[in-house]
Amino acid sequence: MTSTSETGLRKGLTSYGDAGFSLFLRRAFIKAMGYTDDALDRPIIGITNTYSDFNPCHGNVPDLIEAAKRGVMLAGGLPMVFPTISIHESFSHPTSMFLRNLMALDTEEMIRAQPMDAVVLIGGCDKTIPAQLMGAASANIPAIVLPTGPMLVGHYKGEVLGACTDCRRLWARHRAGEMSEAEIDEVSSRLAPTKGTCMVMGTASTIACMTEAMGMCLPGAASIPATHADRIRAAEASGAAAIRLARDGMTPARIMTKAAITNALVVLQAIGGSTNGLIHLTAVAGRLGIDIDLEAFDRMGLEVPVLVDLKPSGQHYMEHFHWAGGVPRLLRELGDLIDGGAVSVAGTSLGAIAEGAEIVPGQDVIRPRSAPIHSGGGLAVLRGNLCPGGALLKRSAATPSLMQHEGRAVVFDSIEDMTRRIDDDALDVTAGDVLVLRNAGPKGAPGMPEAGYIPIPRKLARAGVKDMVRISDARMSGTAFGTIVLHVTPEAAIGGPLALVRSGDLIRLDAAGRRIDLLVDASELERRAMEWVAPSPPEGAERGYLRLFLEQVTQADQGCDFAFCSAAPPVSGM
Ligand code: FES
C-alpha cells in the first residue's frame, strides 16, 4: 500500500520489487510529457476530471481545471489531472444512485493508486460530490471539493424558471392538460439555460451547502454561479489551498469530524434541503466511523428553523442565495446552533467564516432566526409499524392539511406497475387515498431511484388535485415537493412491512407524532408475512457490478453504501 512518509512522485510506487527502479521507471515515463526534474520534485496535487459530454452540470469543468492548475502552480506545486467516472441524473440508467458507490470506489482507488499529496475534487451533479467525499474519506489524503456551481435561472413568458422544481411543476400542468405540446417543448429550452447544477435547493445545491458547512470547500464555493468569473477564481484558490492542506497534512478525517458532520445536518435542516442529503451524509460519515443518530436528527429538526427561502420549499434560486451572502451568512444567522470551532479547508474556523459573512442590506433570502420560513426544520424522521428502520418526510415541501391524514392504500407493486396503471381512468383512487409504491428501494429497483414523487393519477390531476399522501421505499429528487414519505426502511424487496400492504388497507400519517402506521391487526400482518414471496432478482443480477451492488448495498439508514466500504467492515464469519 501507499507509504505515507513519502511525498510527490515517490508516493505509492508500483511494485516491481525494487523501489529505486520503480521511481526511475515512473520518472522516465512521465518525462514523455515534457516535465522537468524541477516540476517533478514539487508537491503533486491531483485534480479529478469529471467532464463528460453526457454531463451538462459539469460543462464548466475544463475551465475550472485550468484555473485550479494555475492555483496549484502559483503556490509551488505540480497539478496532475486524472479522470474518474462522471454521473448525470438524466443520463444514468437505471438511476444515478446505482452508480454512486461505483464512483466512490473509482475515486478512492485512483487517489490511492496514483502519487498525489492532495486532491481537488471537482464535482457537482447530485451523486458526484457524495461519491467523491466517500472516496476521499476512505483514501484519507488531504482533499478539497470544488463544486461546479449552480446554473443561472431561466425565463418563460415573464416567469422565472429553475431546474428542476419547475420542470416537475410544468410537466404536471402539461399532464393535467393545461399546457400544450408546443408550450412544453418551448419550456424545455428555458429550464436549464446555462452549464452548472440545478439552481433550486435540490440535491446538488443541498450537498454543496452541506459540504461548505462541513468545511470541505472554500467559503462561498457552494453557491457561486457556475458561469461567473468568481467561480473561476474559487477554482484557482482551491488549487492553492490544496498545497497548504498537503503541507499541513489536513486529511478529510481531520476536517469531517463529528462536529463538522453535525454542522452539515444543521445546515440541511436550515436550508429545507433534499432528503437525499441525509442518505449521502450517512454514507460519508460511515466511511469515517461516525454514526448518524436519526432520532437526534429529528430532534434537531424541532430546534433548527428553515431560514433559506429557496425553491422547492420557498421562492428564490441559488444565485439569489449567493448574493444574499450564501453559506457564510447562513452560518452567521444560525449562530450557536453551529459548532464554530470546526475547521475548514480555508484554514480557518467555521466561527470565523460566519463572523466574516457579507452583510447584504435588505436581502430576504436568508432569514434571521426571529423570522424563519418554517419554525421547525425541513426534514422529519418517521417511525411506526410501516417503517421500523425509519422513513423521511420533507415537511417544508408538504401540504399542511395532509400532515395528519388517514386514507385507503392504493398499492403499486413496482415502478413498472405504477407506470402502467397510474393514469388508467379505471384506477380505483380518490384524492383522500394514500398512494403506495414498493420494491423501489436500494435492492428492489435496484438503486433506490427517485420514483417517490409518485405522480397524481391523471384523472385526479385533471380534477385539480395537486397533492396526496404518497409513501415508498424509493428516494425523491431534492427538487420535488408534496406530502411524500420516503426511504421506508427496511424496503419491501427484503420483506419490510411495506411488502405487506394491500390496496384498501387504512394508513395513518401523523407527522406531528412522527408516525406512519398501517392500521391492520398484527396477527393479520404476521399471516401475510408468512405468505410473502420475495420478488425475483432483476435481469443480469448473476454477474458484474449489479451482482456486487445487490450483495453489498445497505439500507437507507446506513446511507446505501456498500457494507464492505464502511470504516470497520464486518469480519467474515463473525
Ligand atoms: Fe445535475 Fe440537477 S441534474 S444537478
Short mmCIF file of C-alpha atoms in Angstrom, two decimals, residues 24-502:
data_model
loop_
_atom_site.label_atom_id
_atom_site.label_comp_id
_atom_site.label_asym_id
_atom_site.label_seq_id
_atom_site.Cartn_x
_atom_site.Cartn_y
_atom_site.Cartn_z
CA PHE A 24 13.30 5.54 -12.13
CA LEU A 25 10.71 3.99 -14.42
CA ARG A 26 7.96 6.33 -13.25
CA ARG A 27 10.16 9.39 -13.90
CA ALA A 28 11.21 8.06 -17.28
CA PHE A 29 7.60 7.58 -18.41
CA ILE A 30 6.23 10.85 -17.12
CA LYS A 31 9.10 12.76 -18.77
CA ALA A 32 7.48 11.76 -22.06
CA MET A 33 5.00 14.54 -21.23
CA GLY A 34 7.84 17.09 -21.19
CA TYR A 35 8.10 17.68 -17.46
CA THR A 36 11.40 18.93 -16.00
CA ASP A 37 13.02 17.43 -12.89
CA ASP A 38 12.17 20.67 -11.07
CA ALA A 39 8.45 20.19 -11.83
CA LEU A 40 8.56 16.52 -10.85
CA ASP A 41 10.14 17.31 -7.48
CA ARG A 42 7.21 19.57 -6.46
CA PRO A 43 4.27 18.50 -4.29
CA ILE A 44 1.73 16.85 -6.57
CA ILE A 45 -1.90 17.89 -6.46
CA GLY A 46 -4.34 15.56 -8.21
CA ILE A 47 -7.36 17.17 -9.85
CA THR A 48 -10.33 14.99 -10.77
CA ASN A 49 -11.65 15.49 -14.28
CA THR A 50 -15.35 14.67 -14.21
CA TYR A 51 -16.12 16.36 -17.51
CA SER A 52 -18.33 14.30 -19.80
CA ASP A 53 -20.35 15.08 -22.89
CA PHE A 54 -23.21 13.39 -21.02
CA ASN A 55 -22.95 15.75 -18.06
CA PRO A 56 -24.02 19.39 -18.65
CA CYS A 57 -23.90 20.01 -14.89
CA HIS A 58 -20.12 19.61 -15.30
CA GLY A 59 -19.92 21.59 -18.54
CA ASN A 60 -17.58 24.18 -16.96
CA VAL A 61 -15.14 21.58 -15.63
CA PRO A 62 -12.46 22.25 -18.30
CA ASP A 63 -12.33 25.93 -17.24
CA LEU A 64 -12.27 25.01 -13.57
CA ILE A 65 -9.42 22.56 -14.15
CA GLU A 66 -7.33 25.25 -15.88
CA ALA A 67 -7.89 27.67 -13.00
CA ALA A 68 -7.23 25.03 -10.32
CA LYS A 69 -3.98 24.10 -12.09
CA ARG A 70 -2.97 27.76 -12.11
CA GLY A 71 -3.65 27.95 -8.38
CA VAL A 72 -1.53 24.87 -7.70
CA MET A 73 1.37 26.18 -9.79
CA LEU A 74 1.25 29.69 -8.28
CA ALA A 75 1.54 28.01 -4.88
CA GLY A 76 4.57 25.99 -5.99
CA GLY A 77 3.04 22.60 -6.78
CA LEU A 78 2.58 20.36 -9.78
CA PRO A 79 -1.06 19.75 -10.81
CA MET A 80 -1.91 16.37 -12.32
CA VAL A 81 -5.38 15.96 -13.80
CA PHE A 82 -6.92 12.50 -13.88
CA PRO A 83 -10.33 11.20 -14.99
CA THR A 84 -12.94 9.49 -12.91
CA ILE A 85 -16.49 8.44 -13.61
CA SER A 86 -18.93 11.29 -14.16
CA ILE A 87 -22.61 10.83 -13.32
CA HIS A 88 -25.51 12.96 -14.55
CA GLU A 89 -29.00 12.45 -13.18
CA SER A 90 -30.77 12.22 -16.52
CA PHE A 91 -28.14 10.08 -18.18
CA SER A 92 -27.87 7.25 -15.68
CA HIS A 93 -29.81 4.07 -16.20
CA PRO A 94 -31.49 2.77 -14.12
CA THR A 95 -30.67 5.61 -11.71
CA SER A 96 -27.62 7.63 -10.72
CA MET A 97 -27.78 6.22 -7.18
CA PHE A 98 -26.93 2.80 -8.60
CA LEU A 99 -23.61 4.31 -9.78
CA ARG A 100 -22.71 6.49 -6.78
CA ASN A 101 -20.86 3.72 -4.98
CA LEU A 102 -19.03 2.79 -8.19
CA MET A 103 -17.83 6.39 -8.49
CA ALA A 104 -16.82 6.33 -4.82
CA LEU A 105 -14.76 3.18 -5.40
CA ASP A 106 -13.23 4.67 -8.56
CA THR A 107 -12.35 7.94 -6.83
CA GLU A 108 -10.91 6.22 -3.75
CA GLU A 109 -8.76 3.79 -5.66
CA MET A 110 -7.46 6.29 -8.23
CA ILE A 111 -6.49 8.69 -5.41
CA ARG A 112 -4.75 5.82 -3.65
CA ALA A 113 -3.12 4.31 -6.73
CA GLN A 114 -1.58 7.49 -8.16
CA PRO A 115 1.04 9.65 -6.44
CA MET A 116 -0.56 12.81 -5.09
CA ASP A 117 -0.11 14.81 -1.89
CA ALA A 118 -3.60 16.27 -2.00
CA VAL A 119 -6.55 16.19 -4.36
CA VAL A 120 -9.00 18.76 -5.74
CA LEU A 121 -12.35 17.02 -6.22
CA ILE A 122 -14.36 18.77 -8.93
CA GLY A 123 -17.96 17.60 -8.73
CA GLY A 124 -21.46 18.95 -8.81
CA CYS A 125 -24.31 16.86 -10.15
CA ASP A 126 -26.21 15.14 -7.34
CA LYS A 127 -24.26 11.93 -6.69
CA THR A 128 -20.81 13.15 -7.65
CA ILE A 129 -19.71 15.14 -4.59
CA PRO A 130 -21.09 12.48 -2.19
CA ALA A 131 -19.15 9.81 -4.12
CA GLN A 132 -16.01 11.96 -4.06
CA LEU A 133 -16.31 12.65 -0.32
CA MET A 134 -16.86 8.94 0.36
CA GLY A 135 -13.79 8.04 -1.71
CA ALA A 136 -11.61 10.80 -0.25
CA ALA A 137 -12.68 9.91 3.31
CA SER A 138 -11.54 6.33 2.77
CA ALA A 139 -8.34 7.22 0.88
CA ASN A 140 -7.72 9.84 3.61
CA ILE A 141 -5.27 12.12 1.87
CA PRO A 142 -5.79 15.92 2.06
CA ALA A 143 -8.72 16.85 -0.17
CA ILE A 144 -10.74 19.90 -1.13
CA VAL A 145 -14.06 19.93 -3.00
CA LEU A 146 -14.62 22.38 -5.84
CA PRO A 147 -18.33 22.37 -6.77
CA THR A 148 -19.14 23.19 -10.39
CA GLY A 149 -21.77 25.64 -9.11
CA PRO A 150 -25.43 26.29 -9.90
CA MET A 151 -26.91 27.37 -13.24
CA LEU A 152 -28.41 30.80 -13.70
CA VAL A 153 -32.22 30.98 -13.77
CA GLY A 154 -34.34 30.71 -16.93
CA HIS A 155 -37.31 32.81 -18.03
CA TYR A 156 -40.57 31.94 -19.81
CA LYS A 157 -43.36 34.38 -20.55
CA GLY A 158 -42.40 36.62 -17.67
CA GLU A 159 -41.95 33.73 -15.21
CA VAL A 160 -38.61 32.83 -13.61
CA LEU A 161 -37.83 29.14 -14.09
CA GLY A 162 -35.43 26.74 -12.43
CA ALA A 163 -34.40 23.14 -12.96
CA CYS A 164 -35.86 21.06 -11.83
CA THR A 165 -38.64 22.16 -9.49
CA ASP A 166 -40.27 23.99 -12.37
CA CYS A 167 -39.63 21.01 -14.71
CA ARG A 168 -41.91 18.99 -12.44
CA ARG A 169 -44.45 21.75 -11.88
CA LEU A 170 -44.83 22.49 -15.59
CA TRP A 171 -44.85 18.83 -16.56
CA ALA A 172 -47.69 18.34 -14.04
CA ARG A 173 -49.56 21.20 -15.79
CA HIS A 174 -48.93 19.50 -19.15
CA ARG A 175 -50.25 16.19 -17.74
CA ALA A 176 -53.33 18.00 -16.47
CA GLY A 177 -53.94 19.34 -19.99
CA GLU A 178 -53.11 22.95 -19.03
CA MET A 179 -50.04 23.24 -21.31
CA SER A 180 -49.88 22.20 -24.95
CA GLU A 181 -47.21 20.02 -26.56
CA ALA A 182 -45.74 23.11 -28.27
CA GLU A 183 -45.57 25.06 -25.00
CA ILE A 184 -43.88 22.27 -23.06
CA ASP A 185 -41.36 21.90 -25.92
CA GLU A 186 -40.56 25.60 -25.73
CA VAL A 187 -40.14 25.38 -21.96
CA SER A 188 -37.58 22.58 -22.38
CA SER A 189 -35.20 25.17 -23.91
CA ARG A 190 -35.60 27.54 -20.97
CA LEU A 191 -35.33 25.37 -17.86
CA ALA A 192 -31.56 24.85 -17.93
CA PRO A 193 -30.19 27.97 -19.60
CA THR A 194 -26.51 27.59 -18.60
CA LYS A 195 -23.97 24.97 -17.62
CA GLY A 196 -23.95 24.06 -13.94
CA THR A 197 -26.08 22.23 -11.42
CA CYS A 198 -29.80 22.65 -10.75
CA MET A 199 -30.32 26.13 -9.29
CA VAL A 200 -33.04 25.28 -6.78
CA MET A 201 -32.30 23.75 -3.38
CA GLY A 202 -32.26 20.30 -4.93
CA THR A 203 -29.78 17.59 -4.07
CA ALA A 204 -26.79 19.19 -5.82
CA SER A 205 -27.24 22.54 -4.07
CA THR A 206 -28.03 20.78 -0.78
CA ILE A 207 -24.85 18.72 -0.96
CA ALA A 208 -22.76 21.74 -1.96
CA CYS A 209 -24.08 23.74 1.03
CA MET A 210 -23.52 20.81 3.40
CA THR A 211 -20.01 20.37 2.03
CA GLU A 212 -19.25 24.04 2.72
CA ALA A 213 -20.77 23.71 6.21
CA MET A 214 -18.56 20.66 6.81
CA GLY A 215 -15.53 22.74 5.90
CA MET A 216 -14.67 20.68 2.82
CA CYS A 217 -14.82 23.53 0.27
CA LEU A 218 -13.88 27.20 0.41
CA PRO A 219 -16.36 29.77 1.79
CA GLY A 220 -18.82 30.75 -0.94
CA ALA A 221 -17.85 27.83 -3.17
CA ALA A 222 -21.26 26.15 -2.78
CA SER A 223 -23.27 28.96 -4.32
CA ILE A 224 -21.19 31.00 -6.81
CA PRO A 225 -22.99 30.55 -10.16
CA ALA A 226 -21.28 28.10 -12.50
CA THR A 227 -20.72 30.67 -15.23
CA HIS A 228 -19.40 33.57 -13.13
CA ALA A 229 -15.81 34.78 -13.01
CA ASP A 230 -15.86 34.29 -9.23
CA ARG A 231 -16.29 30.56 -9.84
CA ILE A 232 -13.02 30.55 -11.80
CA ARG A 233 -11.33 32.49 -9.01
CA ALA A 234 -12.67 29.95 -6.49
CA ALA A 235 -11.08 27.21 -8.62
CA GLU A 236 -7.71 28.98 -8.56
CA ALA A 237 -8.00 29.47 -4.79
CA SER A 238 -8.93 25.80 -4.34
CA GLY A 239 -5.78 24.72 -6.19
CA ALA A 240 -3.66 26.95 -3.94
CA ALA A 241 -5.48 25.71 -0.82
CA ALA A 242 -4.69 22.11 -1.77
CA ILE A 243 -0.98 22.88 -1.47
CA ARG A 244 -1.50 24.21 2.06
CA LEU A 245 -3.63 21.20 3.00
CA ALA A 246 -0.90 18.87 1.73
CA ARG A 247 1.78 20.75 3.68
CA ASP A 248 -0.27 20.66 6.90
CA GLY A 249 -1.45 17.06 6.50
CA MET A 250 -5.09 18.18 6.75
CA THR A 251 -6.77 14.92 5.86
CA PRO A 252 -10.56 14.58 5.45
CA ALA A 253 -10.76 12.83 8.83
CA ARG A 254 -9.31 15.95 10.48
CA ILE A 255 -11.93 18.18 8.86
CA MET A 256 -15.00 15.93 8.69
CA THR A 257 -15.18 15.40 12.44
CA LYS A 258 -18.35 14.60 14.39
CA ALA A 259 -18.80 18.37 14.94
CA ALA A 260 -18.45 19.05 11.20
CA ILE A 261 -20.97 16.33 10.34
CA THR A 262 -23.41 17.79 12.88
CA ASN A 263 -22.92 21.25 11.35
CA ALA A 264 -23.82 19.76 7.95
CA LEU A 265 -27.01 18.26 9.44
CA VAL A 266 -27.99 21.61 10.98
CA VAL A 267 -27.50 23.27 7.60
CA LEU A 268 -29.51 20.50 5.90
CA GLN A 269 -32.47 21.38 8.16
CA ALA A 270 -31.97 25.13 7.83
CA ILE A 271 -31.91 25.17 4.03
CA GLY A 272 -35.00 22.92 3.73
CA GLY A 273 -32.61 20.65 1.87
CA SER A 274 -33.06 17.49 -0.14
CA THR A 275 -33.96 14.26 1.63
CA ASN A 276 -31.02 12.77 -0.29
CA GLY A 277 -28.70 14.92 1.81
CA LEU A 278 -29.27 12.63 4.78
CA ILE A 279 -28.54 9.41 2.86
CA HIS A 280 -25.34 10.81 1.34
CA LEU A 281 -24.06 12.30 4.59
CA THR A 282 -24.77 8.99 6.36
CA ALA A 283 -22.62 7.23 3.75
CA VAL A 284 -19.78 9.78 4.03
CA ALA A 285 -19.87 9.70 7.84
CA GLY A 286 -19.95 5.89 7.77
CA ARG A 287 -16.62 5.93 5.89
CA LEU A 288 -15.18 7.80 8.89
CA GLY A 289 -16.75 5.56 11.53
CA ILE A 290 -19.28 8.24 12.53
CA ASP A 291 -22.90 7.12 13.05
CA ILE A 292 -25.81 9.45 12.37
CA ASP A 293 -28.49 9.16 15.02
CA LEU A 294 -31.86 9.56 13.22
CA GLU A 295 -33.70 10.42 16.44
CA ALA A 296 -31.16 13.16 17.22
CA PHE A 297 -31.54 14.46 13.65
CA ASP A 298 -35.31 14.58 14.09
CA ARG A 299 -34.97 16.45 17.42
CA MET A 300 -32.62 18.85 15.63
CA GLY A 301 -35.48 19.47 13.18
CA LEU A 302 -37.62 20.79 16.04
CA GLU A 303 -34.92 23.22 17.08
CA VAL A 304 -33.45 24.35 13.75
CA PRO A 305 -35.73 26.58 11.67
CA VAL A 306 -35.74 26.73 7.87
CA LEU A 307 -34.05 30.06 7.16
CA VAL A 308 -33.35 29.88 3.43
CA ASP A 309 -36.19 30.88 1.11
CA LEU A 310 -35.37 28.75 -1.95
CA LYS A 311 -37.47 26.52 -4.16
CA PRO A 312 -38.87 23.92 -3.70
CA SER A 313 -39.62 24.91 -0.07
CA GLY A 314 -39.61 28.67 -0.78
CA GLN A 315 -39.43 31.02 -3.74
CA HIS A 316 -35.85 32.03 -4.70
CA TYR A 317 -32.95 30.35 -6.55
CA MET A 318 -29.28 29.67 -5.82
CA GLU A 319 -27.93 32.86 -7.42
CA HIS A 320 -30.18 34.87 -5.07
CA PHE A 321 -28.89 32.84 -2.12
CA HIS A 322 -25.35 33.59 -3.25
CA TRP A 323 -25.86 37.34 -3.48
CA ALA A 324 -27.58 37.29 -0.10
CA GLY A 325 -24.35 36.01 1.46
CA GLY A 326 -24.51 32.26 0.84
CA VAL A 327 -23.48 29.68 3.41
CA PRO A 328 -21.30 32.06 5.49
CA ARG A 329 -24.30 34.33 6.07
CA LEU A 330 -26.49 31.33 6.88
CA LEU A 331 -23.91 30.12 9.43
CA ARG A 332 -23.95 33.57 10.97
CA GLU A 333 -27.75 33.51 11.29
CA LEU A 334 -27.65 30.02 12.78
CA GLY A 335 -25.33 31.33 15.49
CA ASP A 336 -24.99 28.93 18.42
CA LEU A 337 -26.74 26.12 16.53
CA ILE A 338 -23.41 25.71 14.70
CA ASP A 339 -20.19 24.46 16.28
CA GLY A 340 -17.95 27.38 15.33
CA GLY A 341 -14.84 25.51 16.42
CA ALA A 342 -14.98 23.11 13.46
CA VAL A 343 -12.31 23.84 10.86
CA SER A 344 -12.48 24.47 7.13
CA VAL A 345 -10.14 23.74 4.23
CA ALA A 346 -9.87 27.54 4.12
CA GLY A 347 -7.52 27.19 7.10
CA THR A 348 -9.88 28.95 9.49
CA SER A 349 -12.77 28.02 11.76
CA LEU A 350 -16.45 27.97 10.82
CA GLY A 351 -16.99 30.57 13.52
CA ALA A 352 -14.53 32.94 11.83
CA ILE A 353 -16.17 32.30 8.44
CA ALA A 354 -19.60 33.13 9.90
CA GLU A 355 -18.16 36.26 11.52
CA GLY A 356 -16.75 37.42 8.18
CA ALA A 357 -20.00 36.88 6.25
CA GLU A 358 -21.09 39.65 3.92
CA ILE A 359 -23.99 41.68 5.33
CA VAL A 360 -26.34 42.47 2.48
CA PRO A 361 -28.84 45.17 3.42
CA GLY A 362 -32.48 44.37 2.69
CA GLN A 363 -31.94 40.81 1.49
CA ASP A 364 -34.81 38.44 2.34
CA VAL A 365 -33.43 35.14 1.04
CA ILE A 366 -31.60 34.19 4.24
CA ARG A 367 -33.88 34.95 7.14
CA PRO A 368 -32.94 35.67 10.74
CA ARG A 369 -33.96 33.08 13.34
CA SER A 370 -36.63 35.51 14.54
CA ALA A 371 -38.45 35.35 11.15
CA PRO A 372 -37.93 31.84 9.68
CA ILE A 373 -39.63 30.33 6.63
CA HIS A 374 -40.68 27.37 8.80
CA SER A 375 -40.18 27.30 12.55
CA GLY A 376 -39.26 23.59 12.61
CA GLY A 377 -36.59 22.28 10.22
CA GLY A 378 -37.19 20.83 6.79
CA LEU A 379 -37.00 17.12 7.46
CA ALA A 380 -38.79 14.82 9.90
CA VAL A 381 -37.88 11.22 10.71
CA LEU A 382 -40.94 8.97 10.98
CA ARG A 383 -41.29 5.65 12.79
CA GLY A 384 -44.25 3.29 13.01
CA ASN A 385 -45.22 -0.24 12.05
CA LEU A 386 -44.66 0.56 8.35
CA CYS A 387 -41.04 1.62 8.83
CA PRO A 388 -39.28 0.10 11.85
CA GLY A 389 -35.96 1.37 10.44
CA GLY A 390 -37.37 4.87 9.82
CA ALA A 391 -38.67 6.95 6.94
CA LEU A 392 -38.32 10.61 5.97
CA LEU A 393 -40.86 13.36 5.32
CA LYS A 394 -39.82 16.72 3.90
CA ARG A 395 -42.17 18.82 5.97
CA SER A 396 -41.16 22.10 4.39
CA ALA A 397 -42.33 20.92 0.95
CA ALA A 398 -45.50 19.15 2.18
CA THR A 399 -49.13 20.31 2.29
CA PRO A 400 -50.01 21.30 5.89
CA SER A 401 -53.56 19.91 5.68
CA LEU A 402 -52.21 16.44 4.78
CA MET A 403 -49.74 16.20 7.66
CA GLN A 404 -52.37 14.43 9.80
CA HIS A 405 -54.17 12.10 7.43
CA GLU A 406 -55.83 8.72 7.29
CA GLY A 407 -56.61 7.15 3.94
CA ARG A 408 -57.13 3.99 1.97
CA ALA A 409 -53.98 2.50 0.43
CA VAL A 410 -53.70 2.25 -3.35
CA VAL A 411 -50.73 -0.05 -3.87
CA PHE A 412 -48.33 -0.27 -6.80
CA ASP A 413 -46.05 -3.30 -6.69
CA SER A 414 -43.21 -1.80 -8.70
CA ILE A 415 -42.29 1.27 -10.72
CA GLU A 416 -43.42 -0.57 -13.86
CA ASP A 417 -46.77 -1.40 -12.27
CA MET A 418 -47.19 2.25 -11.29
CA THR A 419 -46.31 3.48 -14.78
CA ARG A 420 -48.79 1.05 -16.28
CA ARG A 421 -51.78 1.87 -14.07
CA ILE A 422 -51.43 5.36 -12.59
CA ASP A 423 -53.16 7.15 -15.48
CA ASP A 424 -55.79 4.48 -16.11
CA ASP A 425 -59.20 6.09 -15.72
CA ALA A 426 -60.40 2.78 -14.28
CA LEU A 427 -57.94 3.01 -11.34
CA ASP A 428 -59.93 2.94 -8.09
CA VAL A 429 -58.49 6.06 -6.45
CA THR A 430 -59.78 9.22 -4.79
CA ALA A 431 -57.99 12.36 -3.57
CA GLY A 432 -58.12 11.15 0.04
CA ASP A 433 -56.34 7.87 -0.69
CA VAL A 434 -52.70 7.12 0.10
CA LEU A 435 -50.56 6.09 -2.89
CA VAL A 436 -48.07 3.34 -2.02
CA LEU A 437 -45.12 2.37 -4.21
CA ARG A 438 -42.94 -0.58 -3.18
CA ASN A 439 -40.00 -2.61 -4.46
CA ALA A 440 -38.30 0.66 -5.39
CA GLY A 441 -35.67 0.62 -2.62
CA PRO A 442 -31.88 0.04 -2.68
CA LYS A 443 -32.15 -3.63 -3.69
CA GLY A 444 -35.69 -3.60 -5.07
CA ALA A 445 -35.44 -1.31 -8.08
CA PRO A 446 -32.37 -1.66 -7.81
CA GLY A 447 -30.57 1.55 -6.79
CA MET A 448 -33.43 3.28 -4.97
CA PRO A 449 -34.44 5.57 -7.84
CA GLU A 450 -36.12 8.94 -7.40
CA ALA A 451 -39.55 7.45 -8.02
CA GLY A 452 -41.01 8.53 -4.66
CA TYR A 453 -42.58 11.57 -6.31
CA ILE A 454 -45.49 9.39 -7.45
CA PRO A 455 -47.48 11.39 -9.99
CA ILE A 456 -51.01 12.37 -9.11
CA PRO A 457 -53.26 9.99 -11.13
CA ARG A 458 -54.20 11.83 -14.31
CA LYS A 459 -57.95 11.77 -13.64
CA LEU A 460 -57.37 13.43 -10.25
CA ALA A 461 -54.82 15.91 -11.67
CA ARG A 462 -57.40 16.97 -14.24
CA ALA A 463 -59.89 17.49 -11.43
CA GLY A 464 -57.43 19.89 -9.79
CA VAL A 465 -55.82 17.62 -7.16
CA LYS A 466 -52.31 18.96 -6.52
CA ASP A 467 -51.09 16.75 -3.66
CA MET A 468 -51.81 13.43 -1.98
CA VAL A 469 -50.04 11.43 0.73
CA ARG A 470 -47.56 9.19 -1.05
CA ILE A 471 -45.36 6.52 0.52
CA SER A 472 -42.50 4.48 -0.88
CA ASP A 473 -39.16 2.85 -0.22
CA ALA A 474 -37.74 4.98 -3.05
CA ARG A 475 -35.99 8.36 -2.92
CA MET A 476 -37.23 11.65 -4.30
CA SER A 477 -35.44 14.35 -6.21
CA GLY A 478 -34.49 17.25 -3.98
CA THR A 479 -36.27 19.48 -6.46
CA ALA A 480 -39.63 17.77 -5.89
CA PHE A 481 -42.39 18.69 -3.46
CA GLY A 482 -45.53 17.22 -1.89
CA THR A 483 -46.62 15.21 1.16
CA ILE A 484 -44.28 12.38 0.37
CA VAL A 485 -42.94 9.76 2.77
CA LEU A 486 -39.67 8.32 1.50
CA HIS A 487 -36.87 5.88 2.34
CA VAL A 488 -39.22 3.46 4.12
CA THR A 489 -36.80 1.08 5.85
CA PRO A 490 -36.47 -1.86 5.63
CA GLU A 491 -37.52 -1.87 1.99
CA ALA A 492 -40.23 -4.15 0.60
CA ALA A 493 -37.84 -6.24 -1.51
CA ILE A 494 -36.23 -7.68 1.62
CA GLY A 495 -39.58 -8.29 3.33
CA GLY A 496 -40.10 -4.93 5.09
CA PRO A 497 -43.67 -4.18 6.26
CA LEU A 498 -44.33 -2.15 3.10
CA ALA A 499 -44.43 -5.52 1.30
CA LEU A 500 -47.50 -6.50 3.35
CA VAL A 501 -49.78 -3.55 2.49
CA ARG A 502 -52.85 -4.34 0.37
#
